Amino acid sequence: MEESISLLAQIKREFGLGEVDLRTYSPLTLAFVGDCIYDLIIRTVVVECHNASPNRLHKEKSRLVKAQTQALIGDAIQSFLTPEEQAVFRRGRNAKSYTTAKNATVGDYRKATALEALYGYLYLDDRMDRLMELIKISLNELDIHL
């Protein structure tokens, strides 16, 4: 039986990618990846919890990944973050993006970017256990049930 490896390790192996110092990545680059991994995790949870139409699945997923919800999550998990994670979050929040999400305030968009940067950082550091822990904490703190 083949030993299970992380998605990140498998991607790196299959595409011949080496190790990178994550501190050299811009917060917007981390957010670019974090947005995707958070979306994938939420989509997976929503699909596993609901055998529903794609439209209903999309609405449920969208409720959790929109900038306003991510801003609330960012606020809710602050006391659970390590100093390293707080630093990544701050870098993401302070990043100068030239776009904003539709229907989101600039403040919410910056907090959402900060959260995505943190999630991207944890994913690229192959710390999925911590990423899952923070997502579970956030859903619990906001009393979100899937």
PDB file of C-alpha atoms in Angstrom:
ATOM      1  CA  MET A   1       0.000   0.000   0.000  1.00  0.00           C
ATOM      2  CA  GLU A   2       1.378   3.411  -0.995  1.00  0.00           C
ATOM      3  CA  GLU A   3       1.807   5.959   1.790  1.00  0.00           C
ATOM      4  CA  SER A   4      -0.515   8.939   1.576  1.00  0.00           C
ATOM      5  CA  ILE A   5       1.120  12.301   0.891  1.00  0.00           C
ATOM      6  CA  SER A   6      -0.279  15.804   1.026  1.00  0.00           C
ATOM      7  CA  LEU A   7      -1.740  17.467  -2.031  1.00  0.00           C
ATOM      8  CA  LEU A   8       1.066  20.034  -1.944  1.00  0.00           C
ATOM      9  CA  ALA A   9       3.753  17.344  -1.758  1.00  0.00           C
ATOM     10  CA  GLN A  10       2.147  15.488  -4.642  1.00  0.00           C
ATOM     11  CA  ILE A  11       1.963  18.645  -6.780  1.00  0.00           C
ATOM     12  CA  LYS A  12       5.607  19.455  -6.021  1.00  0.00           C
ATOM     13  CA  ARG A  13       6.687  15.903  -6.844  1.00  0.00           C
ATOM     14  CA  GLU A  14       4.678  15.602 -10.062  1.00  0.00           C
ATOM     15  CA  PHE A  15       5.799  18.968 -11.420  1.00  0.00           C
ATOM     16  CA  GLY A  16       9.365  18.917 -10.117  1.00  0.00           C
ATOM     17  CA  LEU A  17       8.915  21.944  -7.875  1.00  0.00           C
ATOM     18  CA  GLY A  18      11.419  22.761  -5.163  1.00  0.00           C
ATOM     19  CA  GLU A  19      11.185  24.399  -1.780  1.00  0.00           C
ATOM     20  CA  VAL A  20      10.589  28.146  -1.651  1.00  0.00           C
ATOM     21  CA  ASP A  21      11.052  30.632   1.167  1.00  0.00           C
ATOM     22  CA  LEU A  22       7.458  31.722   1.760  1.00  0.00           C
ATOM     23  CA  ARG A  23       8.654  34.976   3.299  1.00  0.00           C
ATOM     24  CA  THR A  24       9.673  36.058  -0.212  1.00  0.00           C
ATOM     25  CA  TYR A  25       6.102  35.763  -1.522  1.00  0.00           C
ATOM     26  CA  SER A  26       4.008  38.895  -1.610  1.00  0.00           C
ATOM     27  CA  PRO A  27       0.856  38.800   0.504  1.00  0.00           C
ATOM     28  CA  LEU A  28      -1.216  39.069  -2.669  1.00  0.00           C
ATOM     29  CA  THR A  29       0.494  35.961  -4.058  1.00  0.00           C
ATOM     30  CA  LEU A  30      -0.303  34.119  -0.839  1.00  0.00           C
ATOM     31  CA  ALA A  31      -3.897  35.379  -1.049  1.00  0.00           C
ATOM     32  CA  PHE A  32      -4.108  34.174  -4.676  1.00  0.00           C
ATOM     33  CA  VAL A  33      -3.437  30.619  -3.482  1.00  0.00           C
ATOM     34  CA  GLY A  34      -5.329  31.011  -0.211  1.00  0.00           C
ATOM     35  CA  ASP A  35      -8.501  32.058  -1.998  1.00  0.00           C
ATOM     36  CA  CYS A  36      -8.404  28.875  -4.034  1.00  0.00           C
ATOM     37  CA  ILE A  37      -7.586  26.459  -1.201  1.00  0.00           C
ATOM     38  CA  TYR A  38     -10.261  27.977   1.061  1.00  0.00           C
ATOM     39  CA  ASP A  39     -12.787  27.742  -1.768  1.00  0.00           C
ATOM     40  CA  LEU A  40     -11.826  24.096  -2.371  1.00  0.00           C
ATOM     41  CA  ILE A  41     -12.154  23.206   1.310  1.00  0.00           C
ATOM     42  CA  ILE A  42     -15.550  24.903   1.628  1.00  0.00           C
ATOM     43  CA  ARG A  43     -16.794  23.347  -1.628  1.00  0.00           C
ATOM     44  CA  THR A  44     -15.714  19.921  -0.393  1.00  0.00           C
ATOM     45  CA  VAL A  45     -17.475  20.352   2.950  1.00  0.00           C
ATOM     46  CA  VAL A  46     -20.642  21.700   1.313  1.00  0.00           C
ATOM     47  CA  VAL A  47     -20.787  18.839  -1.207  1.00  0.00           C
ATOM     48  CA  GLU A  48     -20.150  16.234   1.484  1.00  0.00           C
ATOM     49  CA  CYS A  49     -22.876  17.718   3.717  1.00  0.00           C
ATOM     50  CA  HIS A  50     -25.521  18.274   1.052  1.00  0.00           C
ATOM     51  CA  ASN A  51     -26.583  16.136  -1.872  1.00  0.00           C
ATOM     52  CA  ALA A  52     -28.216  19.061  -3.623  1.00  0.00           C
ATOM     53  CA  SER A  53     -28.471  20.847  -6.937  1.00  0.00           C
ATOM     54  CA  PRO A  54     -25.374  22.702  -8.152  1.00  0.00           C
ATOM     55  CA  ASN A  55     -27.298  25.962  -7.726  1.00  0.00           C
ATOM     56  CA  ARG A  56     -27.975  25.275  -4.029  1.00  0.00           C
ATOM     57  CA  LEU A  57     -24.381  24.112  -3.512  1.00  0.00           C
ATOM     58  CA  HIS A  58     -23.112  27.313  -5.125  1.00  0.00           C
ATOM     59  CA  LYS A  59     -25.310  29.513  -2.919  1.00  0.00           C
ATOM     60  CA  GLU A  60     -24.177  27.713   0.231  1.00  0.00           C
ATOM     61  CA  LYS A  61     -20.515  27.949  -0.780  1.00  0.00           C
ATOM     62  CA  SER A  62     -20.808  31.600  -1.799  1.00  0.00           C
ATOM     63  CA  ARG A  63     -22.276  32.535   1.579  1.00  0.00           C
ATOM     64  CA  LEU A  64     -19.032  31.372   3.217  1.00  0.00           C
ATOM     65  CA  VAL A  65     -16.412  32.608   0.768  1.00  0.00           C
ATOM     66  CA  LYS A  66     -17.671  36.142   0.118  1.00  0.00           C
ATOM     67  CA  ALA A  67     -15.524  39.015   1.374  1.00  0.00           C
ATOM     68  CA  GLN A  68     -17.972  40.039   4.116  1.00  0.00           C
ATOM     69  CA  THR A  69     -17.935  36.553   5.677  1.00  0.00           C
ATOM     70  CA  GLN A  70     -14.171  36.270   5.326  1.00  0.00           C
ATOM     71  CA  ALA A  71     -13.812  39.621   7.119  1.00  0.00           C
ATOM     72  CA  LEU A  72     -15.942  38.290   9.984  1.00  0.00           C
ATOM     73  CA  ILE A  73     -13.825  35.136  10.064  1.00  0.00           C
ATOM     74  CA  GLY A  74     -10.650  37.206  10.174  1.00  0.00           C
ATOM     75  CA  ASP A  75     -11.972  39.093  13.187  1.00  0.00           C
ATOM     76  CA  ALA A  76     -13.214  35.906  14.887  1.00  0.00           C
ATOM     77  CA  ILE A  77      -9.905  34.017  14.731  1.00  0.00           C
ATOM     78  CA  GLN A  78      -7.550  36.814  15.838  1.00  0.00           C
ATOM     79  CA  SER A  79      -7.183  35.515  19.391  1.00  0.00           C
ATOM     80  CA  PHE A  80      -6.381  32.025  18.081  1.00  0.00           C
ATOM     81  CA  LEU A  81      -3.494  33.088  15.822  1.00  0.00           C
ATOM     82  CA  THR A  82       0.152  32.600  16.676  1.00  0.00           C
ATOM     83  CA  PRO A  83       2.463  35.625  16.393  1.00  0.00           C
ATOM     84  CA  GLU A  84       3.732  34.242  13.056  1.00  0.00           C
ATOM     85  CA  GLU A  85       0.178  33.887  11.749  1.00  0.00           C
ATOM     86  CA  GLN A  86      -0.731  37.378  12.992  1.00  0.00           C
ATOM     87  CA  ALA A  87       2.229  38.786  11.048  1.00  0.00           C
ATOM     88  CA  VAL A  88       1.106  37.065   7.830  1.00  0.00           C
ATOM     89  CA  PHE A  89      -2.459  38.280   8.399  1.00  0.00           C
ATOM     90  CA  ARG A  90      -1.245  41.880   8.931  1.00  0.00           C
ATOM     91  CA  ARG A  91       0.871  41.735   5.767  1.00  0.00           C
ATOM     92  CA  GLY A  92      -2.185  40.551   3.821  1.00  0.00           C
ATOM     93  CA  ARG A  93      -4.436  43.215   5.292  1.00  0.00           C
ATOM     94  CA  ASN A  94      -1.956  45.970   4.477  1.00  0.00           C
ATOM     95  CA  ALA A  95      -1.308  44.801   0.904  1.00  0.00           C
ATOM     96  CA  LYS A  96      -2.213  47.386  -1.710  1.00  0.00           C
ATOM     97  CA  SER A  97      -4.632  45.782  -4.117  1.00  0.00           C
ATOM     98  CA  TYR A  98      -5.984  47.765  -7.032  1.00  0.00           C
ATOM     99  CA  THR A  99      -9.288  45.908  -7.108  1.00  0.00           C
ATOM    100  CA  THR A 100     -12.034  45.171  -4.619  1.00  0.00           C
ATOM    101  CA  ALA A 101     -14.708  42.519  -4.444  1.00  0.00           C
ATOM    102  CA  LYS A 102     -18.082  43.616  -5.689  1.00  0.00           C
ATOM    103  CA  ASN A 103     -20.534  44.349  -2.904  1.00  0.00           C
ATOM    104  CA  ALA A 104     -17.720  44.612  -0.317  1.00  0.00           C
ATOM    105  CA  THR A 105     -16.320  47.560   1.560  1.00  0.00           C
ATOM    106  CA  VAL A 106     -12.601  48.309   1.261  1.00  0.00           C
ATOM    107  CA  GLY A 107     -12.202  47.277   4.915  1.00  0.00           C
ATOM    108  CA  ASP A 108     -13.922  43.927   4.389  1.00  0.00           C
ATOM    109  CA  TYR A 109     -11.921  43.327   1.224  1.00  0.00           C
ATOM    110  CA  ARG A 110      -8.639  43.955   3.041  1.00  0.00           C
ATOM    111  CA  LYS A 111      -9.585  41.622   5.887  1.00  0.00           C
ATOM    112  CA  ALA A 112     -10.641  38.972   3.356  1.00  0.00           C
ATOM    113  CA  THR A 113      -7.312  39.365   1.557  1.00  0.00           C
ATOM    114  CA  ALA A 114      -5.531  39.022   4.903  1.00  0.00           C
ATOM    115  CA  LEU A 115      -7.402  35.803   5.662  1.00  0.00           C
ATOM    116  CA  GLU A 116      -6.670  34.413   2.201  1.00  0.00           C
ATOM    117  CA  ALA A 117      -2.984  35.316   2.588  1.00  0.00           C
ATOM    118  CA  LEU A 118      -2.885  33.420   5.879  1.00  0.00           C
ATOM    119  CA  TYR A 119      -4.623  30.404   4.360  1.00  0.00           C
ATOM    120  CA  GLY A 120      -2.278  30.485   1.360  1.00  0.00           C
ATOM    121  CA  TYR A 121       0.723  30.681   3.666  1.00  0.00           C
ATOM    122  CA  LEU A 122      -0.415  27.700   5.727  1.00  0.00           C
ATOM    123  CA  TYR A 123      -1.185  25.663   2.608  1.00  0.00           C
ATOM    124  CA  LEU A 124       2.143  26.432   0.939  1.00  0.00           C
ATOM    125  CA  ASP A 125       3.917  25.620   4.211  1.00  0.00           C
ATOM    126  CA  ASP A 126       2.123  22.233   4.127  1.00  0.00           C
ATOM    127  CA  ARG A 127       0.370  22.937   7.418  1.00  0.00           C
ATOM    128  CA  MET A 128      -3.055  21.652   6.454  1.00  0.00           C
ATOM    129  CA  ASP A 129      -3.807  20.499   9.993  1.00  0.00           C
ATOM    130  CA  ARG A 130      -3.492  24.082  11.225  1.00  0.00           C
ATOM    131  CA  LEU A 131      -5.469  25.431   8.267  1.00  0.00           C
ATOM    132  CA  MET A 132      -8.309  23.004   8.971  1.00  0.00           C
ATOM    133  CA  GLU A 133      -8.179  23.865  12.672  1.00  0.00           C
ATOM    134  CA  LEU A 134      -8.557  27.593  11.942  1.00  0.00           C
ATOM    135  CA  ILE A 135     -11.419  27.011   9.509  1.00  0.00           C
ATOM    136  CA  LYS A 136     -13.230  24.860  12.071  1.00  0.00           C
ATOM    137  CA  ILE A 137     -12.627  27.461  14.785  1.00  0.00           C
ATOM    138  CA  SER A 138     -13.978  30.215  12.545  1.00  0.00           C
ATOM    139  CA  LEU A 139     -17.155  28.320  11.682  1.00  0.00           C
ATOM    140  CA  ASN A 140     -17.678  27.567  15.362  1.00  0.00           C
ATOM    141  CA  GLU A 141     -16.968  31.135  16.492  1.00  0.00           C
ATOM    142  CA  LEU A 142     -19.454  32.502  13.950  1.00  0.00           C
ATOM    143  CA  ASP A 143     -21.972  29.732  14.730  1.00  0.00           C
ATOM    144  CA  ILE A 144     -22.064  28.679  11.068  1.00  0.00           C
ATOM    145  CA  HIS A 145     -23.609  25.280  10.474  1.00  0.00           C
ATOM    146  CA  LEU A 146     -23.332  23.508   7.162  1.00  0.00           C
TER     147      LEU A 146
END
